[in-house]
Short mmCIF file of C-alpha atoms in Angstrom, two decimals:
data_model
loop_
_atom_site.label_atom_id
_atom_site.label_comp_id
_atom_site.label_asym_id
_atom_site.label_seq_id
_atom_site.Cartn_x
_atom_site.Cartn_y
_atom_site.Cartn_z
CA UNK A 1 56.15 82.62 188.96
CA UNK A 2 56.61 83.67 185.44
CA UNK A 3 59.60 84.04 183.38
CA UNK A 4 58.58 88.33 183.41
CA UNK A 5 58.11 88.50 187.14
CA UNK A 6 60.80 86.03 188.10
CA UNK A 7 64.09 87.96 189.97
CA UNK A 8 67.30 87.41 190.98
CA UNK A 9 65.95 88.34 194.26
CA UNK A 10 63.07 85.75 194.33
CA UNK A 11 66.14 83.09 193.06
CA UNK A 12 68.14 84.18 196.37
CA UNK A 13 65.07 83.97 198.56
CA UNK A 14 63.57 80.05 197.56
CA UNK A 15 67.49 79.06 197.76
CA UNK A 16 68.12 80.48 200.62
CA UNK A 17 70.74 82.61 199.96
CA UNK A 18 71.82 86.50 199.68
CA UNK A 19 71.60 87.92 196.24
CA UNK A 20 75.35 88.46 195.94
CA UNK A 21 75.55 84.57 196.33
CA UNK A 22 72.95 84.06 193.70
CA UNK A 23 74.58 85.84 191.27
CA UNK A 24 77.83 84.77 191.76
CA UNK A 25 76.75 80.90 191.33
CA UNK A 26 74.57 82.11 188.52
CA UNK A 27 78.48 83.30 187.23
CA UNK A 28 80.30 80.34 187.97
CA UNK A 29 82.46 81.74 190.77
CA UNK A 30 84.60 79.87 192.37
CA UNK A 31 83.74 81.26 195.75
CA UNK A 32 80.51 79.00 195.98
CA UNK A 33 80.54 75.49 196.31
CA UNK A 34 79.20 73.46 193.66
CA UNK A 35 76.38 72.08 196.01
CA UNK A 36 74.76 75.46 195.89
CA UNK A 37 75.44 76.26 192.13
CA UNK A 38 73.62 73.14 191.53
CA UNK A 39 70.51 74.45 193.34
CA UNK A 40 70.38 77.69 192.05
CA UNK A 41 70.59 76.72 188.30
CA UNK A 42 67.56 73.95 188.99
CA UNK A 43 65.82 76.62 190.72
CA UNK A 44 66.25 79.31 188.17
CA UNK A 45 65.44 77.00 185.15
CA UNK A 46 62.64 75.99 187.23
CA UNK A 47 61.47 79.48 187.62
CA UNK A 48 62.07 80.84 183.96
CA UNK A 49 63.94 83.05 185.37
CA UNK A 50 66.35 84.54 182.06
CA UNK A 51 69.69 83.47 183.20
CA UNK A 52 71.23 81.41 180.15
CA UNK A 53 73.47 84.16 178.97
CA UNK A 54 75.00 83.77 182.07
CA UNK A 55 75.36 80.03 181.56
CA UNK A 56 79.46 78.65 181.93
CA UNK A 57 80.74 77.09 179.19
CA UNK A 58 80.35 73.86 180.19
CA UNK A 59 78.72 72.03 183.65
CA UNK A 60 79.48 73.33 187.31
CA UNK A 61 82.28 71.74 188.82
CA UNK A 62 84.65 71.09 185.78
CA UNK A 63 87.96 71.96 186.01
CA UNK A 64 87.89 73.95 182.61
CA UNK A 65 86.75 73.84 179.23
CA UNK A 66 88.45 73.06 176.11
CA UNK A 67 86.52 73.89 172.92
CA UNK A 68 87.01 71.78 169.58
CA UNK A 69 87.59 73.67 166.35
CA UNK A 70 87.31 72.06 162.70
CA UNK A 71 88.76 74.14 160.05
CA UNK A 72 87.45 73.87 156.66
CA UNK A 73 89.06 70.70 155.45
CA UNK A 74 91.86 70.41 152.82
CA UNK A 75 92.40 66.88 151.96
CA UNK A 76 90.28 65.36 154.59
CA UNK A 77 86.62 65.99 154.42
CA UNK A 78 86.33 66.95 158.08
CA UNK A 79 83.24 64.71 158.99
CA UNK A 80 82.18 64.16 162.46
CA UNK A 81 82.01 60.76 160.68
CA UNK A 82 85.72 60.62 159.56
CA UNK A 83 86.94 57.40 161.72
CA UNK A 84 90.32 59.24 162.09
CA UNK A 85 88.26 61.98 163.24
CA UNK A 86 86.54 60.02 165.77
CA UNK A 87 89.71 58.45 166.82
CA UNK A 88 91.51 61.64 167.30
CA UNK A 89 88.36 63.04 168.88
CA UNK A 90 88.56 60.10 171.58
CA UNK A 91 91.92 60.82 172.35
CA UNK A 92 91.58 64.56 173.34
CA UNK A 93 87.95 63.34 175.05
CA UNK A 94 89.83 61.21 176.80
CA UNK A 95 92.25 63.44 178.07
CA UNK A 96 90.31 66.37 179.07
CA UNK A 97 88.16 63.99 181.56
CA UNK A 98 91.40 62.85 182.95
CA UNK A 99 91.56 66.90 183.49
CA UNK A 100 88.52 67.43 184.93
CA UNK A 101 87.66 69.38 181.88
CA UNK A 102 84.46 69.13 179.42
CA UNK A 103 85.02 69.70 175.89
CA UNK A 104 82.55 72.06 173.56
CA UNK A 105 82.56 70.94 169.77
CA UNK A 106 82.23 74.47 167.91
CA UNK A 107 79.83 74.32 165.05
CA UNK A 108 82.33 76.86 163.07
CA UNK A 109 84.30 75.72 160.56
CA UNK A 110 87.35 78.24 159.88
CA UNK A 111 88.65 79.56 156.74
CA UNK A 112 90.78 82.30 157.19
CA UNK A 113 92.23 84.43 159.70
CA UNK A 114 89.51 86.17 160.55
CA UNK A 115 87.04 83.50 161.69
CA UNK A 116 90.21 81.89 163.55
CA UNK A 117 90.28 84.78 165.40
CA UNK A 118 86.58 84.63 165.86
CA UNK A 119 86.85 80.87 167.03
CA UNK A 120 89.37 82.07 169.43
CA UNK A 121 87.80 84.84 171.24
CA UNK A 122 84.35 84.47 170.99
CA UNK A 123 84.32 81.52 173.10
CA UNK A 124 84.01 80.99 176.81
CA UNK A 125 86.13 78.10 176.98
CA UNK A 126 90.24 78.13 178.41
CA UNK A 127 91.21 77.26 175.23
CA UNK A 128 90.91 75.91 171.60
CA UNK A 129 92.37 73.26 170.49
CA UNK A 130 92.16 73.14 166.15
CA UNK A 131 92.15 69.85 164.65
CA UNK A 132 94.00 70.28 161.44
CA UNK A 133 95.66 73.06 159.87
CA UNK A 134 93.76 73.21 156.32
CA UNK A 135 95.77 75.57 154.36
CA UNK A 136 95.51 78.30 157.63
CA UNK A 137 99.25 78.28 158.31
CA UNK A 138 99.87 81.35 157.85
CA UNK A 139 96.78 82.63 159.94
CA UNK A 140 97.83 80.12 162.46
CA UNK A 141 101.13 82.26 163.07
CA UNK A 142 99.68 85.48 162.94
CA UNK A 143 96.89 84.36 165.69
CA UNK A 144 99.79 83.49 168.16
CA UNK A 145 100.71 87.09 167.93
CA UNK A 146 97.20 88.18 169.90
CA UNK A 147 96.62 84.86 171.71
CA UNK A 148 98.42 81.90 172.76
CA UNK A 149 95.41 79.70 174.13
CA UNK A 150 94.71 77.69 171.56
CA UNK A 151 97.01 74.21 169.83
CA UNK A 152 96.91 72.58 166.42
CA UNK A 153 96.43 68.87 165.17
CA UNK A 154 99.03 68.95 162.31
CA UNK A 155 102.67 68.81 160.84
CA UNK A 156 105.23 70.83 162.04
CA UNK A 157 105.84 73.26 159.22
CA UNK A 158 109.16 75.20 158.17
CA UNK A 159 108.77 79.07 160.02
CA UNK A 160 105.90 77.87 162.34
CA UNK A 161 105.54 79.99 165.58
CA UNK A 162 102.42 78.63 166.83
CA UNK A 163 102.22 74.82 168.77
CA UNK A 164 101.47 71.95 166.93
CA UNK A 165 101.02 67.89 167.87
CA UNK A 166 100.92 65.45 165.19
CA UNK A 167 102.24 62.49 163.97
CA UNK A 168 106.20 61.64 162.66
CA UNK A 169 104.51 61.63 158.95
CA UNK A 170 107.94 61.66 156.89
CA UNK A 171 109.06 58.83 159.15
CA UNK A 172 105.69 56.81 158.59
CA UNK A 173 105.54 57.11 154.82
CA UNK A 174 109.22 55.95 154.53
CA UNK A 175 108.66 52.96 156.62
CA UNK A 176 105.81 51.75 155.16
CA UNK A 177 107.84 52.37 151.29
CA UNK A 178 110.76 50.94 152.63
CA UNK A 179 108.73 47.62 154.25
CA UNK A 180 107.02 47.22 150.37
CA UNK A 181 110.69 47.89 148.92
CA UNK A 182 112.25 44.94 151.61
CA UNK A 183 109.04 42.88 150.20
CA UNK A 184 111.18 42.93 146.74
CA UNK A 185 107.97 45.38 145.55
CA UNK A 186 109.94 47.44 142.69
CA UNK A 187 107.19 49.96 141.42
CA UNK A 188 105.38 51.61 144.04
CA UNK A 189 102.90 53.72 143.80
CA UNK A 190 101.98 56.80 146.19
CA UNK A 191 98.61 57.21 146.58
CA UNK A 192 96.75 60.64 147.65
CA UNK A 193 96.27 64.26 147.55
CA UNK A 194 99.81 65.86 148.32
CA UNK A 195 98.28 69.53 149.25
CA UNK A 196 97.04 69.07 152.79
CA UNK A 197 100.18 69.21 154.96
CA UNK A 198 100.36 65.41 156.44
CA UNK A 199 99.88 63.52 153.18
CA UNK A 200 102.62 65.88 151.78
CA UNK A 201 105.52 64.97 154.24
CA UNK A 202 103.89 61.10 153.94
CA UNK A 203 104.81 61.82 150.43
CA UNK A 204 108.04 63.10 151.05
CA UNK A 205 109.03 59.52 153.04
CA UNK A 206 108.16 57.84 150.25
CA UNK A 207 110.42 60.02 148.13
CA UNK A 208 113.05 59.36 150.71
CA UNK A 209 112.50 55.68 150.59
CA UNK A 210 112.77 55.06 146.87
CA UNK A 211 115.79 56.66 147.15
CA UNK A 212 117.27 54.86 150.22
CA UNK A 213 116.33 51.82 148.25
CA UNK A 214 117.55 52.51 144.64
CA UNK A 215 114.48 52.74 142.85
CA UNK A 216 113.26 55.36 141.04
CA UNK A 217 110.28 58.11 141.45
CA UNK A 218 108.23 58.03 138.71
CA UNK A 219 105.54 60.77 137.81
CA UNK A 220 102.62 58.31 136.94
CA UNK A 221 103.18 56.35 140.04
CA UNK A 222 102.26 59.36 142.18
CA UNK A 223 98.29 59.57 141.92
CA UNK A 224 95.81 61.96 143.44
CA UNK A 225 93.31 60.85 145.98
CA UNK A 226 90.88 62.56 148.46
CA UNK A 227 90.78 60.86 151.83
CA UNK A 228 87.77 58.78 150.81
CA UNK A 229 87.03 55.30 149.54
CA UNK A 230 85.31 55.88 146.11
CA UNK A 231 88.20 59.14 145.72
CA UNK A 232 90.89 56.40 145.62
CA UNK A 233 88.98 53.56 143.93
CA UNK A 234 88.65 55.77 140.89
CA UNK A 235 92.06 56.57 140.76
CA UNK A 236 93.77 53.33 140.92
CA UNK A 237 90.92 52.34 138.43
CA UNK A 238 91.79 54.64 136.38
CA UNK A 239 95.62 53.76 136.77
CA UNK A 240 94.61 50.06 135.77
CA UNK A 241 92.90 51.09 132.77
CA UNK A 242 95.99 52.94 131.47
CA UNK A 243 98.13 49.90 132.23
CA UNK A 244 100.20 51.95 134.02
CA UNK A 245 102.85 48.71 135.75
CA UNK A 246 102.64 48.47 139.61
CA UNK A 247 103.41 46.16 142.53
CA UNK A 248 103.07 48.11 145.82
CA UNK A 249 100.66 50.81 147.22
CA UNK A 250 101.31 53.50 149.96
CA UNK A 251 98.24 55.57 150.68
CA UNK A 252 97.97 58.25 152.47
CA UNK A 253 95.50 56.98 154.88
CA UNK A 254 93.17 53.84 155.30
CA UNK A 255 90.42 55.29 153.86
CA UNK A 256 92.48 55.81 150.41
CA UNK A 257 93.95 52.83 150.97
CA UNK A 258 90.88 50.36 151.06
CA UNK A 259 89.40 51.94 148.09
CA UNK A 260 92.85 50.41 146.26
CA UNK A 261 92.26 47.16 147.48
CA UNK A 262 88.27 47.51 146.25
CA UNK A 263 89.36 48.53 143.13
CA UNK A 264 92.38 46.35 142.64
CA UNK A 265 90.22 43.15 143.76
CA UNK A 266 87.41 44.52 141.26
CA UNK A 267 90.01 43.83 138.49
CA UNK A 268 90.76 40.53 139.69
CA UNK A 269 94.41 42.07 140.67
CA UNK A 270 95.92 39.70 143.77
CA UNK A 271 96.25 41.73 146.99
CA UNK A 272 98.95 40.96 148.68
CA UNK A 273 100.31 37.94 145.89
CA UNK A 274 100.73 40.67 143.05
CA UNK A 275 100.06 44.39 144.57
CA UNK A 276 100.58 45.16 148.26
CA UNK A 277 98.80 47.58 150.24
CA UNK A 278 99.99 49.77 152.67
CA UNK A 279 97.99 52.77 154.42
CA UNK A 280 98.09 55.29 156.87
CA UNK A 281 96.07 55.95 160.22
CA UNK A 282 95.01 52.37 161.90
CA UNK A 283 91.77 53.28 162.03
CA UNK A 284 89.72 50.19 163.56
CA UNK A 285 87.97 49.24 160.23
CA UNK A 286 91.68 48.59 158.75
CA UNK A 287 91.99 45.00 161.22
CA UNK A 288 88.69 43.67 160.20
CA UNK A 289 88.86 44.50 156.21
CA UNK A 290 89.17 41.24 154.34
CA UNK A 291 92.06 41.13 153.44
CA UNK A 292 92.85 42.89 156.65
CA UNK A 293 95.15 45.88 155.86
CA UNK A 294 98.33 46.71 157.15
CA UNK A 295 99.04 50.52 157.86
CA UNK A 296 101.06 52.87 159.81
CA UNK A 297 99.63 53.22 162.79
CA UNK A 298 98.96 56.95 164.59
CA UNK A 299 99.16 57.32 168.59
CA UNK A 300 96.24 59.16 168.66
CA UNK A 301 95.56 58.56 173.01
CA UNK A 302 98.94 59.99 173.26
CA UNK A 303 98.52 62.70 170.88
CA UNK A 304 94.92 63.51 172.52
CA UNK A 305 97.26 64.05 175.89
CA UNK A 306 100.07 66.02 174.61
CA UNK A 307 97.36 68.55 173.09
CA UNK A 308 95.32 69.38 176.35
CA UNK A 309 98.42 69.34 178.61
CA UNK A 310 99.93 71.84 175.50
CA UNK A 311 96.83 74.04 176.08
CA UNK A 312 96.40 73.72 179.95
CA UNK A 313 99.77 74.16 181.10
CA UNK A 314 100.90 77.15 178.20
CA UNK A 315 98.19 78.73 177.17
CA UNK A 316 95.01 78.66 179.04
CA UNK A 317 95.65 77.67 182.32
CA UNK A 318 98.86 78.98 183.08
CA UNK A 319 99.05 81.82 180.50
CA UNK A 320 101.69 84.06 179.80
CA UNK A 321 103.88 80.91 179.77
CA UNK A 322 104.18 81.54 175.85
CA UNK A 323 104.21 78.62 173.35
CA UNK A 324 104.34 75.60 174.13
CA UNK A 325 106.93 73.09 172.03
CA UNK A 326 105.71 71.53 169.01
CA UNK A 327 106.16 67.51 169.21
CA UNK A 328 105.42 64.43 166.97
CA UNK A 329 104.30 61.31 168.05
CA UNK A 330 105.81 58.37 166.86
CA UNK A 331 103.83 55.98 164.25
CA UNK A 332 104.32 52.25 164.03
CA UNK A 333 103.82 49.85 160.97
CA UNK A 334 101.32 47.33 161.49
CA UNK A 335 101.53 44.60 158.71
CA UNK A 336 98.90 42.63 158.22
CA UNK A 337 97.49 40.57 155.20
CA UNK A 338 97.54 43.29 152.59
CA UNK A 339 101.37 43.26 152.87
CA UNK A 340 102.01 39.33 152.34
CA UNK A 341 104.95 39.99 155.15
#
């Protein structure tokens, strides 16, 4: 048969079946079993017959499907090839198979309020889950006005209506100042960009550390940094060719933090013996970097779990349940030999 000819009625006939069962496993319905589903979808791609737009979101017989959102980055570049990324990605990947449910990566990158909406309702899936808030926290509020299916990968901001999972950031930056400060480390610098919401309240526990410790917050020890390598080599290079006095690091993430030990060894500058490195994320480069670094380390299997049971049990599966709570997930310092303790 060809594609023209092909009918839902020759479909029902070579499976076996009555048209109104045909089209309702064509749909997806739950009233046929997944056995006969499978036959009708090999038999109509078989057959040409034109049935994609009638395709599920995801295979026959998954629970439900959870579709992946990247906004358009602030801070972090938002690479498929970001190892937080892919850490964070594993996490929800492994959480939605725990589920039963497959997981669509959107090829839409977010902006503004508009295409958030788009992202939202324009897909097929039970819900969205966004990983990172960008600068979009303001859309992010309005959208829970019209829709509740979807969570957010971020901080917990001040006014927030909508649901968000992320890390205890304020708590990791100030442990990982306050280790360097125990260390006897006296000028510490704070490495990173201090827009994107995470590496801002990272940069407010290191504020909150100096302080607990008696030392002071100086302007040129806080240095900008994108959340890449060569982004933070520069910029401590730059701060060693100013002579600008320092004996302790805390980046805002691993990535920014190994490009201070490349630069700082570079120099010839001792890491741990005269500068200590500290940065954010355990990604699992950080263990097997020579010297190996110590960071603050981010739950992201838990965090993967809190975000699809957030978005199953509020907003897509059970809607009309209404917001689910936002919650952060504890961090833990990991020293290893970039501290020297």
């Amino acid at each position: 048969m060809s594609r023209k000819t092909t009918r839902l009625e020759d479909i029902a006939r070579l499976a076996g079946v009555s048209i109104a069962t045909a089209s309702r496993a064509l749909n997806d319905s739950p009233a046929v079993n997944d056995r006969t589903k499978q036959t009708i979808w090999k038999l109509a791609k078989e057959h040409d017959y034109p049935f994609r737009r009638h395709m599920p979101a995801g295979p026959i017989g998954a629970q439900g499907t959870i579709a992946l959102v990247v906004p358009r980055p602030q801070g972090r570049e938002g690479r498929l090839s970001d190892p937080f990324f892919l850490e964070l990605l594993a996490g929800v990947g492994e959480a939605a198979r725990e589920r039963g449910c497959d997981l669509l990566m959107s090829h839409i990158s977010p902006a503004n309020y508009d295409e958030l909406s788009a992202a939202l309702n324009t897909s097929r899936a039970d819900g969205v889950i966004f990983l990172g808030q960008s600068s979009l926290h303001s859309a992010f509020n309005r959208l829970v006005d019209a829709d509740h299916r979807f969570v957010v990968w971020g901080a917990e901001l001040p006014d927030q209506d909508y649901c968000s999972i992320g890390s205890d950031n304020i708590s990791g930056g100030r442990r990982a100042t306050l280790h360097l400060a125990r260390l006897g480390r006296k000028r510490i610098v704070f490495l990173g960009d201090l827009d994107p919401p995470e590496a801002m309240q990272r940069h407010r526990g290191y504020l909150d550390a100096l302080n607990q410790s008696g030392l002071e917050a100086e302007a040129e020890r806080i240095v900008p940094a994108h959340f890449e390598v060569e982004s933070a080599e520069a910029a401590v290079d730059a701060l060693i060719r100013r002579g600008v006095a320092f004996d302790g690091v805390v980046a805002a993430s691993d990535q920014i933090a190994l490009g201070a030990v490349r630069a700082l060894l570079h120099a010839g500058v001792d890491v741990p013996g005269q500068v200590s490195v500290i940065g954010f994320d355990n990604v699992p480069f950080s263990r097997y970097s020579r010297p190996a670094l110590s960071t603050i380390a981010q739950d992201t299997m838990k965090a993967g779990r809190l975000m699809v049971s957030k978005l199953l049990d509020h907003g897509g599966a059970s809607a009309g349940m209404g917001v689910g709570r936002s919650e952060r997930v504890p961090t833990e310092l990991i020293v290893r030999e970039t501290c020297g303790g």
